Coordinates of C-alpha atoms in Angstrom, one line a residue:
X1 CA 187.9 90.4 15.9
X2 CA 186.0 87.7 13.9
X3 CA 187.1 87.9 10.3
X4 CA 186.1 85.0 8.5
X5 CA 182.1 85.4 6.8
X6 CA 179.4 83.6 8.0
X7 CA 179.0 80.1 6.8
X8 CA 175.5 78.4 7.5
X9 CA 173.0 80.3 5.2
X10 CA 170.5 77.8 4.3
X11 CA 168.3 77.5 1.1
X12 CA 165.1 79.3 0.1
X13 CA 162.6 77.3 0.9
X14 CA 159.9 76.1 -2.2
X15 CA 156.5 76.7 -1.2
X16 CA 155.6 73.1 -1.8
X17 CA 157.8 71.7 0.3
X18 CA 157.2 68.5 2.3
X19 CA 158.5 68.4 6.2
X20 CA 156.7 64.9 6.7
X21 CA 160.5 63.2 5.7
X22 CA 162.1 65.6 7.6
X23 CA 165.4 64.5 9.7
X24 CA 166.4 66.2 13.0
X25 CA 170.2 66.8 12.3
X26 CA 171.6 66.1 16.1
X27 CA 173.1 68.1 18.9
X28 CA 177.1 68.8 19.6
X29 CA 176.9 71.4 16.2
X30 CA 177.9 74.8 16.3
X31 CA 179.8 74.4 19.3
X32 CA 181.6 77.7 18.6
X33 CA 178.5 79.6 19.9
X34 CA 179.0 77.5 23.2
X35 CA 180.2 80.7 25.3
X36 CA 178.2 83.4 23.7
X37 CA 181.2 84.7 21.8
X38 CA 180.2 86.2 18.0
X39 CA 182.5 84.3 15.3
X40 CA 182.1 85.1 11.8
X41 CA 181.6 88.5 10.3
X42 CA 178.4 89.1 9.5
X43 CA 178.0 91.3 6.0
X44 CA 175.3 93.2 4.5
X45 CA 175.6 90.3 1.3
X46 CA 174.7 88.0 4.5
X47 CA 172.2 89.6 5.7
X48 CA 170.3 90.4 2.7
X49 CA 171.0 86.5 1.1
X50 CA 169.5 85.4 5.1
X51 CA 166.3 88.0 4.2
X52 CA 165.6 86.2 1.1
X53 CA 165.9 83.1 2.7
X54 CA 164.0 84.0 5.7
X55 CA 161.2 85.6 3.4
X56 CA 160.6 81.7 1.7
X57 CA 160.6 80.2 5.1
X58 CA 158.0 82.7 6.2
X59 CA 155.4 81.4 3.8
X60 CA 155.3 78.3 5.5
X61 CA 155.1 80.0 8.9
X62 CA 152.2 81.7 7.4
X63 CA 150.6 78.4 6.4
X64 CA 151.1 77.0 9.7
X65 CA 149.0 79.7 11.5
X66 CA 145.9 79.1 8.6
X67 CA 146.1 75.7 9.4
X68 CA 146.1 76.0 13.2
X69 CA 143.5 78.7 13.1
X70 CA 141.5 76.9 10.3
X71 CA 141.0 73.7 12.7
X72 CA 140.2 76.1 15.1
X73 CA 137.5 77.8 13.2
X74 CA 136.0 74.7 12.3
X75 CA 136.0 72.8 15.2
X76 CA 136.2 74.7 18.0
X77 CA 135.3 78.5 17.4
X78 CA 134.5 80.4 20.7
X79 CA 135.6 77.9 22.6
X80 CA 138.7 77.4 24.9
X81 CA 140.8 75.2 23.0
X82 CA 141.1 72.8 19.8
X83 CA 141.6 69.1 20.4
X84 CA 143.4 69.1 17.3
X85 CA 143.8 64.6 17.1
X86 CA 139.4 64.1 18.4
X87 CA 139.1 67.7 16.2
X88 CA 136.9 68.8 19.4
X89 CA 137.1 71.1 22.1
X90 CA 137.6 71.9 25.7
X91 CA 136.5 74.8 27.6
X92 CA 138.9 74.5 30.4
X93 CA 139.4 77.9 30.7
X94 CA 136.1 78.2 32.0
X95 CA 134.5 79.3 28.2
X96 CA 136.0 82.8 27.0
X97 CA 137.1 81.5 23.9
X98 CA 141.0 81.6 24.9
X99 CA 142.1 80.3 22.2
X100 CA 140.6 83.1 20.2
X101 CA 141.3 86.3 22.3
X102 CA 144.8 84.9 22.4
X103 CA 145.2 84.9 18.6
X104 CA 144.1 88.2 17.6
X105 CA 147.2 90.1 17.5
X106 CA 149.0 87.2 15.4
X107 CA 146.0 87.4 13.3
X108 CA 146.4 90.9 12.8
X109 CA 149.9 91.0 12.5
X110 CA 150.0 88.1 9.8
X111 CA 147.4 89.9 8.0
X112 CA 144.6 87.6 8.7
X113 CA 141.9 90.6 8.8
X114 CA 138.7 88.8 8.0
X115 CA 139.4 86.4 10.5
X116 CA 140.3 89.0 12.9
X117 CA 137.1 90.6 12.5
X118 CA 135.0 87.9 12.2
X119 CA 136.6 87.1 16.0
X120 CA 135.5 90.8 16.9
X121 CA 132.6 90.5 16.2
X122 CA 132.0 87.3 18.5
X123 CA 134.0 89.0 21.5
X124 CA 131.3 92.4 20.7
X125 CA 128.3 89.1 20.2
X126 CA 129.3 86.7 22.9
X127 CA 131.9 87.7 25.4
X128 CA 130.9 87.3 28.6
X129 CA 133.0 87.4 31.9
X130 CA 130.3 87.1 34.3
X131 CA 131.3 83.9 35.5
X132 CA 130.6 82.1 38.9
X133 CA 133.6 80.5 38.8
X134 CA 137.3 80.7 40.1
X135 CA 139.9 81.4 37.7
X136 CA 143.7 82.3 37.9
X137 CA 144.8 85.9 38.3
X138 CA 147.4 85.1 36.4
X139 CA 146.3 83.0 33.3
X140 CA 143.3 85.0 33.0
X141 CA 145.3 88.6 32.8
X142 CA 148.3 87.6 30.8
X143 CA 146.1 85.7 28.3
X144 CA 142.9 87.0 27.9
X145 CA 143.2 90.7 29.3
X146 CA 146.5 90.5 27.1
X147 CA 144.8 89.7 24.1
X148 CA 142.4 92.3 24.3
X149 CA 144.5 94.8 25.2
X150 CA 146.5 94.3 22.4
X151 CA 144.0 93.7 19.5
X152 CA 142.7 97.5 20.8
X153 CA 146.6 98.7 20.7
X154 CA 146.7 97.6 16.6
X155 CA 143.1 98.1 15.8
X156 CA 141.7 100.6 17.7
X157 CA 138.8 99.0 18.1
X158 CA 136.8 100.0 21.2
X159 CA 135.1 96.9 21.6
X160 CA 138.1 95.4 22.8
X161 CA 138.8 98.1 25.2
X162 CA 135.5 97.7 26.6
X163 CA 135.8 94.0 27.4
X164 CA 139.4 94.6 29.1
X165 CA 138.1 97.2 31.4
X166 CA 135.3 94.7 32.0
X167 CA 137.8 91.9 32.8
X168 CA 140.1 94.1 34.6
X169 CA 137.5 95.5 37.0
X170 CA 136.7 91.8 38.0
X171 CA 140.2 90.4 38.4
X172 CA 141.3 93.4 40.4
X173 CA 139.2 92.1 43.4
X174 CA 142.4 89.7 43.4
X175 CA 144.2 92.7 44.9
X176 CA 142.2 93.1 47.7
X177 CA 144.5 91.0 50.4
X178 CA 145.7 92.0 53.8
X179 CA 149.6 92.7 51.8
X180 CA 148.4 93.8 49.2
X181 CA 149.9 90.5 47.3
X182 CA 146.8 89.5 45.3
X183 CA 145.5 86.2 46.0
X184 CA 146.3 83.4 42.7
X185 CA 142.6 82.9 42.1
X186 CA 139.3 85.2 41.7
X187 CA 136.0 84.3 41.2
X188 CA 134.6 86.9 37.9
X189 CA 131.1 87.4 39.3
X190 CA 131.1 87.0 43.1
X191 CA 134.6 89.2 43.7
X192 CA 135.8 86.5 46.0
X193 CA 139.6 85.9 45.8
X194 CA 141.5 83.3 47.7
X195 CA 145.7 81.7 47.0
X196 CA 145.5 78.6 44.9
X197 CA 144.9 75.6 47.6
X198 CA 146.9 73.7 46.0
X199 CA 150.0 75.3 47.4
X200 CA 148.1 75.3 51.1
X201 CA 146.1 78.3 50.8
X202 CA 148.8 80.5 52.5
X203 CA 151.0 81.7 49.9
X204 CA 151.1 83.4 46.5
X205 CA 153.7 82.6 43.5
X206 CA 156.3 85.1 42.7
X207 CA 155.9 84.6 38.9
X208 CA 151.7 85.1 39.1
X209 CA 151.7 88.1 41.2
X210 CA 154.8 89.7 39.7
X211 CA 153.2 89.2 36.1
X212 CA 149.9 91.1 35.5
X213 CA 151.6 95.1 35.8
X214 CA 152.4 95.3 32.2
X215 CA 148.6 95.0 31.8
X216 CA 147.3 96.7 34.2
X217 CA 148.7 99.8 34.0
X218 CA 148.4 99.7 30.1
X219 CA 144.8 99.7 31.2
X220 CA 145.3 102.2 33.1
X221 CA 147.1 104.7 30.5
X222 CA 144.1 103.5 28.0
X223 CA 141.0 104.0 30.6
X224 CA 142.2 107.0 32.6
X225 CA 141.2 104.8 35.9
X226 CA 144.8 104.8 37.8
X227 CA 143.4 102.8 40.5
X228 CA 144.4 99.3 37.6
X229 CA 148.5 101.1 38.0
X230 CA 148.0 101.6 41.5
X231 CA 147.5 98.4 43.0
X232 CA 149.4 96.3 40.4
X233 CA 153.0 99.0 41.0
X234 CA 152.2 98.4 44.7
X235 CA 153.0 94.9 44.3
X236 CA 156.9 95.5 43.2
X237 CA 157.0 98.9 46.1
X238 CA 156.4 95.6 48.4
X239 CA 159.0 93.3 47.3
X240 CA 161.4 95.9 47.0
X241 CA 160.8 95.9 50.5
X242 CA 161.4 93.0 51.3
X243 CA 164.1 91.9 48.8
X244 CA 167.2 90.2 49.7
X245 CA 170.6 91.6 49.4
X246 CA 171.3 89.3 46.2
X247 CA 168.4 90.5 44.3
X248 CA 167.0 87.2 44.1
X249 CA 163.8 85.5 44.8
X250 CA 162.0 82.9 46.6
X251 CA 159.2 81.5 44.8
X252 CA 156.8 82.1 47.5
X253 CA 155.3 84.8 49.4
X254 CA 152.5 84.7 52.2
X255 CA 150.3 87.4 51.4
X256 CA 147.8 86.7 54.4
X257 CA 149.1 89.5 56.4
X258 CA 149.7 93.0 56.6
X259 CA 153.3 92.1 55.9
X260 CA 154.1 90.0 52.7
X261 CA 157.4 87.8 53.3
X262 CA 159.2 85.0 51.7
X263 CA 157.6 81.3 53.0
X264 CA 160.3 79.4 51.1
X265 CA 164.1 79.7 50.4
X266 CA 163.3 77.8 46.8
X267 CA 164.8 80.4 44.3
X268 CA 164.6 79.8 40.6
X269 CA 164.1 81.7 37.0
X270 CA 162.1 78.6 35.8
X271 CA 158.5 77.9 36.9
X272 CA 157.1 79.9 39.7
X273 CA 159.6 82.5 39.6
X274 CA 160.2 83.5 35.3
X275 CA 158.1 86.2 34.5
X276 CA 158.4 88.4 37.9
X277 CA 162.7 89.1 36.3
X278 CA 161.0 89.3 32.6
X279 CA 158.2 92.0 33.9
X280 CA 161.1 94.0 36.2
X281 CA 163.2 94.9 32.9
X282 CA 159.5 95.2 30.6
X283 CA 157.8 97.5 33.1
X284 CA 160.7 99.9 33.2
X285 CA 160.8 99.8 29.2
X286 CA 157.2 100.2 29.1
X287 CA 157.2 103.5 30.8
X288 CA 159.8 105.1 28.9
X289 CA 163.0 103.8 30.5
X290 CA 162.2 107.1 33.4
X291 CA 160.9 104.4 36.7
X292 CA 164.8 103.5 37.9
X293 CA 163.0 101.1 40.2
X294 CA 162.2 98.5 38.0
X295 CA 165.5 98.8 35.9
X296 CA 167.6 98.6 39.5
X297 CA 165.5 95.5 40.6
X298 CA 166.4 94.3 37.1
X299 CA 170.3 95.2 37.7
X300 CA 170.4 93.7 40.7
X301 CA 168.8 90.5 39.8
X302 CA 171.0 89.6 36.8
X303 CA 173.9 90.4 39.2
X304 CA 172.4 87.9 41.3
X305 CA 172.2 85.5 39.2
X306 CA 175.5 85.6 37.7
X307 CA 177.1 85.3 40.5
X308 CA 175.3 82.9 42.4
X309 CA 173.0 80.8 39.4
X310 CA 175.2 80.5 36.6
X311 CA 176.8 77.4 35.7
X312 CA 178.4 75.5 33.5
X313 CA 178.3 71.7 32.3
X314 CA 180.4 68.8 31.8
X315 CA 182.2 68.3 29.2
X316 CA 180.4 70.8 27.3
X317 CA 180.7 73.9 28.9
X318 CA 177.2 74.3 28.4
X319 CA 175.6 77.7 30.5
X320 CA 172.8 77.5 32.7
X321 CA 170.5 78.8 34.9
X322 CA 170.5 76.6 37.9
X323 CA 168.3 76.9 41.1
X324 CA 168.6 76.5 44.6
X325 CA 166.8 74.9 47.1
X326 CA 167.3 72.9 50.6
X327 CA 170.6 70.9 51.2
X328 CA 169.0 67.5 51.6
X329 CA 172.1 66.0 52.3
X330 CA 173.4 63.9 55.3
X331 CA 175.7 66.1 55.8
X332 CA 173.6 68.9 55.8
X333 CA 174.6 72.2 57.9
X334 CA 171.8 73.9 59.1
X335 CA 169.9 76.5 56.8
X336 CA 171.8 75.9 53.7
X337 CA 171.1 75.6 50.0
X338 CA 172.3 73.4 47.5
X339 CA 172.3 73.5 43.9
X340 CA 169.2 72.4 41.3
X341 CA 171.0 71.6 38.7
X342 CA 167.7 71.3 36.3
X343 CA 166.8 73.9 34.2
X344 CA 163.2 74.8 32.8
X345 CA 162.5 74.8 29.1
X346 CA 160.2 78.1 30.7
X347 CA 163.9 80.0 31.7
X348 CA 164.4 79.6 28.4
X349 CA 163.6 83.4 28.1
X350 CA 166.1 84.6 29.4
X351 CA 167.8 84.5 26.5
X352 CA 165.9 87.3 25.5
X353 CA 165.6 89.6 28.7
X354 CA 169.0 89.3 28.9
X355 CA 170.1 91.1 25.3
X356 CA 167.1 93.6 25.3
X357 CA 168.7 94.4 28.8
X358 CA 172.2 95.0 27.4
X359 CA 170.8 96.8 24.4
X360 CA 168.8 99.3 26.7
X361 CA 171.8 99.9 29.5
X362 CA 171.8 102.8 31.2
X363 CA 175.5 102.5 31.3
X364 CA 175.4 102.2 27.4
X365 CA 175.9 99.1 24.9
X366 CA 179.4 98.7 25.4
X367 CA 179.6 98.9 28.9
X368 CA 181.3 95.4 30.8
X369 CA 177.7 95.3 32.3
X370 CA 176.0 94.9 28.9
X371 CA 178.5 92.9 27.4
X372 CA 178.9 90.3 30.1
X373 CA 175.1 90.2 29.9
X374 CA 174.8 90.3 25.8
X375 CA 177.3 87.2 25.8
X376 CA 175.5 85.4 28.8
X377 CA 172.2 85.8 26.9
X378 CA 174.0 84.0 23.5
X379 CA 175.4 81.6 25.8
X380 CA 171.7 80.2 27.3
X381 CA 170.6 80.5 23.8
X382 CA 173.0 78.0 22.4
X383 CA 172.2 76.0 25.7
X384 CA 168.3 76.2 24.9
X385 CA 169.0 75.6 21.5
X386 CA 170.7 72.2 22.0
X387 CA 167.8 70.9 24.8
X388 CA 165.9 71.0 21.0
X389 CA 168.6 69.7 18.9
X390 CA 170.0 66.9 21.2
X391 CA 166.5 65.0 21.4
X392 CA 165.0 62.1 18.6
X393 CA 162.3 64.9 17.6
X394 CA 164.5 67.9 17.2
X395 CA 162.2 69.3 19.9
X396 CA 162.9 70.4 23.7
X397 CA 161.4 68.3 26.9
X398 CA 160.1 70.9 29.6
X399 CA 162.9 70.3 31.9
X400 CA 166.2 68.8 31.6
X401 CA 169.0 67.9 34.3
X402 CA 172.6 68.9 33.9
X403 CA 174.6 65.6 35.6
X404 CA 178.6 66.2 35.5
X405 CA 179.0 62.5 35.1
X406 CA 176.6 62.5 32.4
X407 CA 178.7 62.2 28.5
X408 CA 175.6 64.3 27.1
X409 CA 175.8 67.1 29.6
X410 CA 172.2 66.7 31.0
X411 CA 169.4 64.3 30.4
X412 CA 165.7 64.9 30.3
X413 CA 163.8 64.4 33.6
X414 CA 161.8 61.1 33.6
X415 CA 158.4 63.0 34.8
X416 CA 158.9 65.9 31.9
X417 CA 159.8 64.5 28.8
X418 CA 157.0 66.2 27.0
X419 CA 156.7 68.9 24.5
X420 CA 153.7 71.1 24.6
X421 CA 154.4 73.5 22.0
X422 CA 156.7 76.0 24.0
X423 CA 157.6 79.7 22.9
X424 CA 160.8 80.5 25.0
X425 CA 163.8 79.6 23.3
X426 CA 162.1 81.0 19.5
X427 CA 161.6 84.2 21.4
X428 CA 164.5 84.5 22.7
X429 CA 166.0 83.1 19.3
X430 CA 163.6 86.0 17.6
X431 CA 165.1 88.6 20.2
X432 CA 168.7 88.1 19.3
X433 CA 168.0 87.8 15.7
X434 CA 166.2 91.4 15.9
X435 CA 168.4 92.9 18.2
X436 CA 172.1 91.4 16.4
X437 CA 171.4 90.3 13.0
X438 CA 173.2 87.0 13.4
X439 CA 171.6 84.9 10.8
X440 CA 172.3 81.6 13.2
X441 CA 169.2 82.4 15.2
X442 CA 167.0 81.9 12.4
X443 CA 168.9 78.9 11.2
X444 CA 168.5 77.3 14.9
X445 CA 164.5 78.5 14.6
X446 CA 164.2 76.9 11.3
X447 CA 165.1 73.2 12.5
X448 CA 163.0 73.7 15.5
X449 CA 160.3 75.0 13.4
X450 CA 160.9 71.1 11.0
X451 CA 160.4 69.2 13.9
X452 CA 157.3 70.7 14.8
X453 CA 156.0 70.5 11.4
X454 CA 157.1 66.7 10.9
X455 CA 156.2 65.7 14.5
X456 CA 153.5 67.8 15.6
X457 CA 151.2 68.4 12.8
X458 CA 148.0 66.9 12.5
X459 CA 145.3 66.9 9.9
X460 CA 142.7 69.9 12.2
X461 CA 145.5 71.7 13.7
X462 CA 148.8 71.0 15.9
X463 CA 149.8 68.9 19.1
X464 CA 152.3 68.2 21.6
X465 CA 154.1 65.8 21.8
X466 CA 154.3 63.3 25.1
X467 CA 158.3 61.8 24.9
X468 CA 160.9 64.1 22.7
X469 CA 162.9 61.2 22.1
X470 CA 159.5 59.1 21.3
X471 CA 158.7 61.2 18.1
X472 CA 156.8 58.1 16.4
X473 CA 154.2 57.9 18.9
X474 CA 152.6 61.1 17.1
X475 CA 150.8 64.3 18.9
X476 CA 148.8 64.3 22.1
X477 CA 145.1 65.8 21.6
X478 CA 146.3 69.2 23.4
X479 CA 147.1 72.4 21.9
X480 CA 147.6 75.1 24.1
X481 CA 146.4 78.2 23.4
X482 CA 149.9 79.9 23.8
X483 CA 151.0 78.1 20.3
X484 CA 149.3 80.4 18.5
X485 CA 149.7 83.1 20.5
X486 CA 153.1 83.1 21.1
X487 CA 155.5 80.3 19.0
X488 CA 154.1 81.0 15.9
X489 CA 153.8 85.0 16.2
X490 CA 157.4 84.7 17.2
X491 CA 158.5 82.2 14.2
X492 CA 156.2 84.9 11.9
X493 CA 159.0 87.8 13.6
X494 CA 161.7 85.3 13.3
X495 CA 161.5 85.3 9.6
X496 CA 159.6 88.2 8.8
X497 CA 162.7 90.6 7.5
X498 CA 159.9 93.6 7.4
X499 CA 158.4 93.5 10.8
X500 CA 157.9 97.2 12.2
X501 CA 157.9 96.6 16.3
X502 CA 160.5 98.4 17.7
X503 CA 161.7 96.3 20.6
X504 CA 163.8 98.8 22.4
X505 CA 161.8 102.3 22.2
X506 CA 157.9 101.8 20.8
X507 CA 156.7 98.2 21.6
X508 CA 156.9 95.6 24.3
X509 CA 155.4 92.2 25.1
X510 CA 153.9 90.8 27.8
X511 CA 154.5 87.2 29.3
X512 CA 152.4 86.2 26.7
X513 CA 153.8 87.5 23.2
X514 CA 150.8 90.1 23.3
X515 CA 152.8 93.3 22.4
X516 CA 151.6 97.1 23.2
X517 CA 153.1 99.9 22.7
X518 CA 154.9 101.9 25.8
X519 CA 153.6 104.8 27.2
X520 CA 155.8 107.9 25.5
X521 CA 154.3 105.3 22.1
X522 CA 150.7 105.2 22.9
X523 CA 150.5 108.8 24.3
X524 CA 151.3 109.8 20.4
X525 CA 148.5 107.2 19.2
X526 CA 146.1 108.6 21.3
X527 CA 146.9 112.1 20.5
X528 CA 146.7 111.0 17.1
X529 CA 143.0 109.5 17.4
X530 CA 141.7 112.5 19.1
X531 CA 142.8 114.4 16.1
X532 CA 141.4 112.1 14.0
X533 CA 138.1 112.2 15.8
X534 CA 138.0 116.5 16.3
X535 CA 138.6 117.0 12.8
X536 CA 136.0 113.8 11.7
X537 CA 139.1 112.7 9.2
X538 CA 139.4 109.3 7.9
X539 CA 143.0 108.7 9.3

């Protein structure tokens, strides 16, 4: 039992303060949190003295989504994205205004009403999906069907619902293959859906297809039209089907026949593979914790990856998440698999699934099950934490590779040394924070949060950043629209001590940070707007 208080409260935070000096302070720290194992005592004095300082750090998260949005609305309003070094724009997410329909909700949630309304009124003006173009299923339903799904979920705004059930109409044509698998691209206007040729044309990803239910059945629950649940639920009926007896994953699927199955033995939680293991937990919290299915698939896939995925590094003892893929080896035997001992900044979220898993249990919080899994998910925090702290900038490359001859533990990849404004590890830092109290997840955020303020900043808005351990070279002219969608809504909850969503009974977020409310939730809301409306109240 840890006894001795908790000793790494930082300083309030003045609201002049100047992050252009700022000085990453180094990995190998904190290596007490190394296994996931809780320390100090944490008090009520603690947690109330890590409120105030959260509260003076918040400010400035505050003033990072004015300035973000500010370049934005200047430069690049109703467009795609902000080139925040040219102070330009891109539209190469073939012109919805992304950037915009991605924001709303941290709008909204930071109080930023004019600006919110002043974006509803362009998606009422200007929104358009009647595009003759391909776009991805994916992208295109976690981003902007997302966004407007949750702007109607806080506001209650119709508009918004109207343009979803627009946009979900159209991207449900991506549905319509022989499995049953929707294909990875659809074109808005024609209907016509085809997988993404770059992969060969035969095969979906496991992390597209088995990330757009959270969405769709919202839809569904908000439109009455059940045909949105149907097809997206069928998708998980079918790879229950044809799961494997570990409850893991390969990355691909060929969905060109009546039969969907596995077209690689690649299995991973970082790209092509995350989200399906995040939605498989979220869907089954969405619906009230009542659809075993989802939860079991969950179960079952955690089990699988702890006993077959989770590793540890030299000398460190550093968790993570490995993958695996085909022995290349000359002394290959036939069939078999061999460790990828890389890990994506992208599994980064695990973090996070992993404690909101052991805080919802069905075999209760202090079951082995939810323990193991609550101290794994501390564990790969720490681990995501130092991929931030170990680098020049203070900031995380997108993939690093764990070598056991290596002194450091891992290195960062030669073809991925870039930062590009990642949410992962802050929401899974926010998660814990939310879910424990531990005041060490909003110290880790607040370094992280330094570095991007000293290294990514720029006078219109925010940029990535091309070599983590090259932080002089200054920001690239890219700012994905998931910065302001998702890392800075999740520093805002970080260090927000008053924040309202309820991450275990009333709220849940999809892939993208876009948070709605779960069914037994919104079936009170909607209950409640009726009323409103029969008895012409101004609720």
């Amino acid at each position: 039992m840890a006894t001795i208080n908790f000793p790494y409260l930082g300083q309030p935070i003045q609201p002049n303060h100047n992050f252009s000096n700022y000085i990453p302070l180094g990995g190998n720290r904190y290596s007490e949190y190394v296994n996931g194992e809780n320390p100090y005592t944490i008090t009520k004095s603690i947690t109330h003295q890590s409120d105030e300082v959260a509260r003076s750090r918040l400010v400035h998260v505050e003033n990072a989504m004015k300035h973000a949005w500010n370049g934005y609305k200047t430069h690049a309003f109703g467009h795609d994205e902000l080139l925040p070094q040219s102070k330009h724009y891109q539209n190469n997410w073939d012109g919805m205004g992304v950037t915009l329909i991605d924001s709303l909700d941290t709008l909204w949630m930071m109080d930023l009403k004019n600006e919110f309304w002043e974006c509803r009124d362009w998606v009422k003006e200007h929104l358009s999906h009647d595009i003759d173009k391909f776009v991805s299923t994916f992208e295109t339903t976690i981003r902007s069907l997302g966004g407007l799904l949750s702007a109607y979920d806080m506001s209650g705004d119709e508009i918004f619902l109207e343009r979803a059930d627009d946009l979900g109409s159209r991207l449900l044509k991506a549905f319509d293959s022989p499995s049953g698998i929707p294909y990875g691209q659809v074109n808005l206007k024609s209907g016509e859906a085809s997988n993404l040729p770059w992969i060969g044309g035969e095969v979906a990803i496991l992390a597209e297809f088995g990330s757009l239910q959270i969405e769709f059945r919202y839809l569904a629950q908000a439109t009455g039209k059940t045909e949105y649940a149907e097809k997206a639920e069928r998708v998980f009926e079918l790879m229950k089907e044809i799961e494997l007896s570990h409850g893991l994953y390969p990355v691909f699927v060929a969905n060109t026949k009546e039969r969907p199955f596995f077209a690689t033995n690649i299995i991973s939680f970082g790209s092509f593979a995350d989200s399906i293991y995040e939605y498989m937990l979220k869907i089954w919290l969405q619906g009230g914790k009542v659809e075993n299915m989802y939860r079991e698939m969950w179960d079952r896939s955690v089990q699988g990856m702890h006993d077959h995925l989770l590793l540890k590094s030299t000398p460190s003892g550093l968790r993570y998440i490995a993958g695996l893929k085909p022995n290349t080896a000359q002394d290959k035997k036939e069939n078999t698999l061999a460790y990828d001992r890389s890990m994506d900044h992208l599994a980064c979220f695990m973090g996070g699934a992993l404690a909101l898993g052991a805080y919802t249990d069905p075999k209760g919080f202090d079951s082995f099950r939810a323990q193991r899994d609550l101290q794994t998910a501390k564990a790969l925090a720490y681990t995501c934490y130092q991929m931030y702290a170990r680098s020049k900038s203070g900031l995380s490359s997108d993939n690093i590779k764990f070598d056991r001859k290596h002194e450091n533990d891992f290195r960062i990849t030669s073809d991925r040394p870039y930062y590009i404004l990642r949410p992962e590890t802050v929401e899974t830092l926010y998660i814990l924070h939310h879910l424990t109290k531990d005041p060490i997840y909003r110290e880790w955020g607040w370094e992280i949060f330094q570095s991007i303020e000293c290294f990514c900043r720029t006078d219109a808005a925010y940029g990535s950043l091309a070599d983590v351990n090259l932080p002089g070279d200054g920001p690239e002219d890219r700012m994905e629209s998931f910065f302001l969608a998702e890392t800075l809504k999740y520093f805002y909850l970080l260090f927000n001590p008053d924040n309202e969503l309820d991450l275990l009974n009333k709220h849940v977020f999809n892939t993208e940070a876009h948070p709605i409310r779960t069914f037994p939730d919104l079936e009170k809301q909607q209950n409640d707007r009726r009323q409103c409306t029969n008895t012409q109240s101004n609720c």
